[in-house]
C-alpha positions as semicolon CSV with decimal commas, in nm:
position;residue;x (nm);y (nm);z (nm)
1;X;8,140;-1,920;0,879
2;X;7,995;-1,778;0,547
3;X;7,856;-2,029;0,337
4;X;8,044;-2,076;0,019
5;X;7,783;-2,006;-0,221
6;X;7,695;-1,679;-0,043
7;X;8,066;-1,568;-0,093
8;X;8,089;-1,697;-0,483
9;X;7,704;-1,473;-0,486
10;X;7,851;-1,181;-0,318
11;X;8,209;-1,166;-0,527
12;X;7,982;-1,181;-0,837
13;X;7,792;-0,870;-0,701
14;X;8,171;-0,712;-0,627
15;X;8,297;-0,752;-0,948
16;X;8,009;-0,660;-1,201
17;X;7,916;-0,373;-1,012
18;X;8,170;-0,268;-0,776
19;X;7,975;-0,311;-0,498
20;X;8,084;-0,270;-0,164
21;X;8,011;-0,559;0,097
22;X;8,014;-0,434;0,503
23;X;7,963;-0,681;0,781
24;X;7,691;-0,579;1,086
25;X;7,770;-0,846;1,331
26;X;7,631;-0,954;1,685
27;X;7,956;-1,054;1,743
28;X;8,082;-1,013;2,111
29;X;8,396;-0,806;2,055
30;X;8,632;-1,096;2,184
31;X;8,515;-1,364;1,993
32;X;8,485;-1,175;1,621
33;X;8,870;-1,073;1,716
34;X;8,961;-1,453;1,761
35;X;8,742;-1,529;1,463
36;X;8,934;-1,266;1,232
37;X;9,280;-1,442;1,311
38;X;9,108;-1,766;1,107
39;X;9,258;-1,794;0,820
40;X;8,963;-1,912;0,585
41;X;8,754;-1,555;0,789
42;X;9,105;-1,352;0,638
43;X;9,039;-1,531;0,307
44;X;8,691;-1,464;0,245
45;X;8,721;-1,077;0,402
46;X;9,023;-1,054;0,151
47;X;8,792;-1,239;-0,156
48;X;8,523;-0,964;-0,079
49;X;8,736;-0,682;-0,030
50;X;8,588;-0,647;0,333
51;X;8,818;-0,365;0,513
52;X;8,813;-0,334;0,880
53;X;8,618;0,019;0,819
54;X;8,356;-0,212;0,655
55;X;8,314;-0,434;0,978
56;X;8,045;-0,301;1,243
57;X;8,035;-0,526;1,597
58;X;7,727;-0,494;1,814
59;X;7,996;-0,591;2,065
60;X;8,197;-0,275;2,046
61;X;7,921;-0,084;2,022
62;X;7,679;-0,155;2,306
63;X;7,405;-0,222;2,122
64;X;7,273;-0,506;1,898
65;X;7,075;-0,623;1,610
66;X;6,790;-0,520;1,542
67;X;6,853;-0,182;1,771
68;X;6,770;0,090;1,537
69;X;7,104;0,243;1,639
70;X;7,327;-0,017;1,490
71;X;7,170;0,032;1,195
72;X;7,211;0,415;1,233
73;X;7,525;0,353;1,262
74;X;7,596;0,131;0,902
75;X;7,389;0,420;0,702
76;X;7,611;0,717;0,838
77;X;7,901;0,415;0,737
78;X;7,783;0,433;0,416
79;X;7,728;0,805;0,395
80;X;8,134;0,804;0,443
81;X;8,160;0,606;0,162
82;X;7,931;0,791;-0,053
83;X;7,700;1,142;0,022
84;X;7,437;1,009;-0,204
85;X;7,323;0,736;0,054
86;X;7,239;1,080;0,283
87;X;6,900;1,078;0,051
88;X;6,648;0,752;0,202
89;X;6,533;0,742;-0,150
90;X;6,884;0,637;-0,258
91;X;6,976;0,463;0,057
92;X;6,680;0,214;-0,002
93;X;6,705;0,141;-0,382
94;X;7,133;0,135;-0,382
95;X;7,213;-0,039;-0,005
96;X;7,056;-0,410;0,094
97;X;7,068;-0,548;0,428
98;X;7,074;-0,943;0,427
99;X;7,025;-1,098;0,763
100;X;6,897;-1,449;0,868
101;X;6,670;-1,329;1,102
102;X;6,333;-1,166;1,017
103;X;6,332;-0,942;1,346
104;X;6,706;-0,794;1,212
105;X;6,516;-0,772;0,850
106;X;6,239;-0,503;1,036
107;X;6,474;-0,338;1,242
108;X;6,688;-0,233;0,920
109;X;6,378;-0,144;0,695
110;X;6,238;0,030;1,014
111;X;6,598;0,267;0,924
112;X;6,542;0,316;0,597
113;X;6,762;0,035;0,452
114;X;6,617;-0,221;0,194
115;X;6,591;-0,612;0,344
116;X;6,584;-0,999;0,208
117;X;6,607;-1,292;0,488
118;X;6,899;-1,494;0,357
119;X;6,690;-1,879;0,443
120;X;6,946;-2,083;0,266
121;X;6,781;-1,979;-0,056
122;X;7,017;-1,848;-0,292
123;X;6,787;-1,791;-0,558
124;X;6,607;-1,529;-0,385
125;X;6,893;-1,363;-0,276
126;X;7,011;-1,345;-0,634
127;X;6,680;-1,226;-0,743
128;X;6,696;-0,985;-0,481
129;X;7,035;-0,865;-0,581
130;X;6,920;-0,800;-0,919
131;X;6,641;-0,626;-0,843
132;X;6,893;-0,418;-0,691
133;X;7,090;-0,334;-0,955
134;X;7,405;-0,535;-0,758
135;X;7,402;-0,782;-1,037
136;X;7,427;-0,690;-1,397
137;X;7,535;-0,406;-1,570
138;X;7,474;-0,091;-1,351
139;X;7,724;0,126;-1,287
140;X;7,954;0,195;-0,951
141;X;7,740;0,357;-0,712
């Protein structure tokens, strides 16, 4: 389960900037279904405005972290949810990939994505984040 000072980090990041949050999960596709139904998962997903066409499960996909094609698979996500991410330029200074493991970390920087190890460190993560631009005052992307 998230940790509750990642979801207080990320809501901040939601609200000052309108950010949106996705999920890329090594979830097998049975267990991230029975671990939707929780209620404190639906309460969290609802906190961060996390959609179901923000969720991406290695398990439905055949393929898992740090496969390069996962990761394909988040950018043309975020493509969807805004052309501008089409330009690696943009995609690397507007989208950040937080993962706990460093291997995850190279696979998404080896697609063009921007990536912080999340070590239990919030500060870094914050500083991270506002290096970003996904805490302050910057506009919607």
């Amino acid at each position: 389960y998230p940790i509750e000072q990642a979801i207080k980090l990320f809501k901040t990041c939601t609200e000052q900037t309108n950010t949106h949050i996705m999920i890329l999960s090594n979830f097998p596709k049975d267990t991230f279904e029975v671990f939707c139904k929780q209620p404190m998962t639906q309460a969290w997903m609802k906190e961060l405005n996390i959609t179901p066409d923000n969720i991406i499960i290695s398990g439905c996909m055949g393929t898992t972290k740090p496969d390069v094609k996962i990761y394909s698979h988040a950018i043309k996500r975020l493509e969807e949810l805004n052309p501008k991410f089409k330009d690696k330029e943009y995609l690397k200074q507007h989208a950040l990939f937080v993962d706990d493991k460093e291997c995850n970390i190279a696979g998404a920087q080896a697609s063009g994505l921007t990536g912080i190890v999340c070590d239990g460190d919030y500060s870094k993560i914050r500083a991270a984040l506002e290096k970003q631009g996904f805490l302050g005052m910057r506009s919607k992307l």
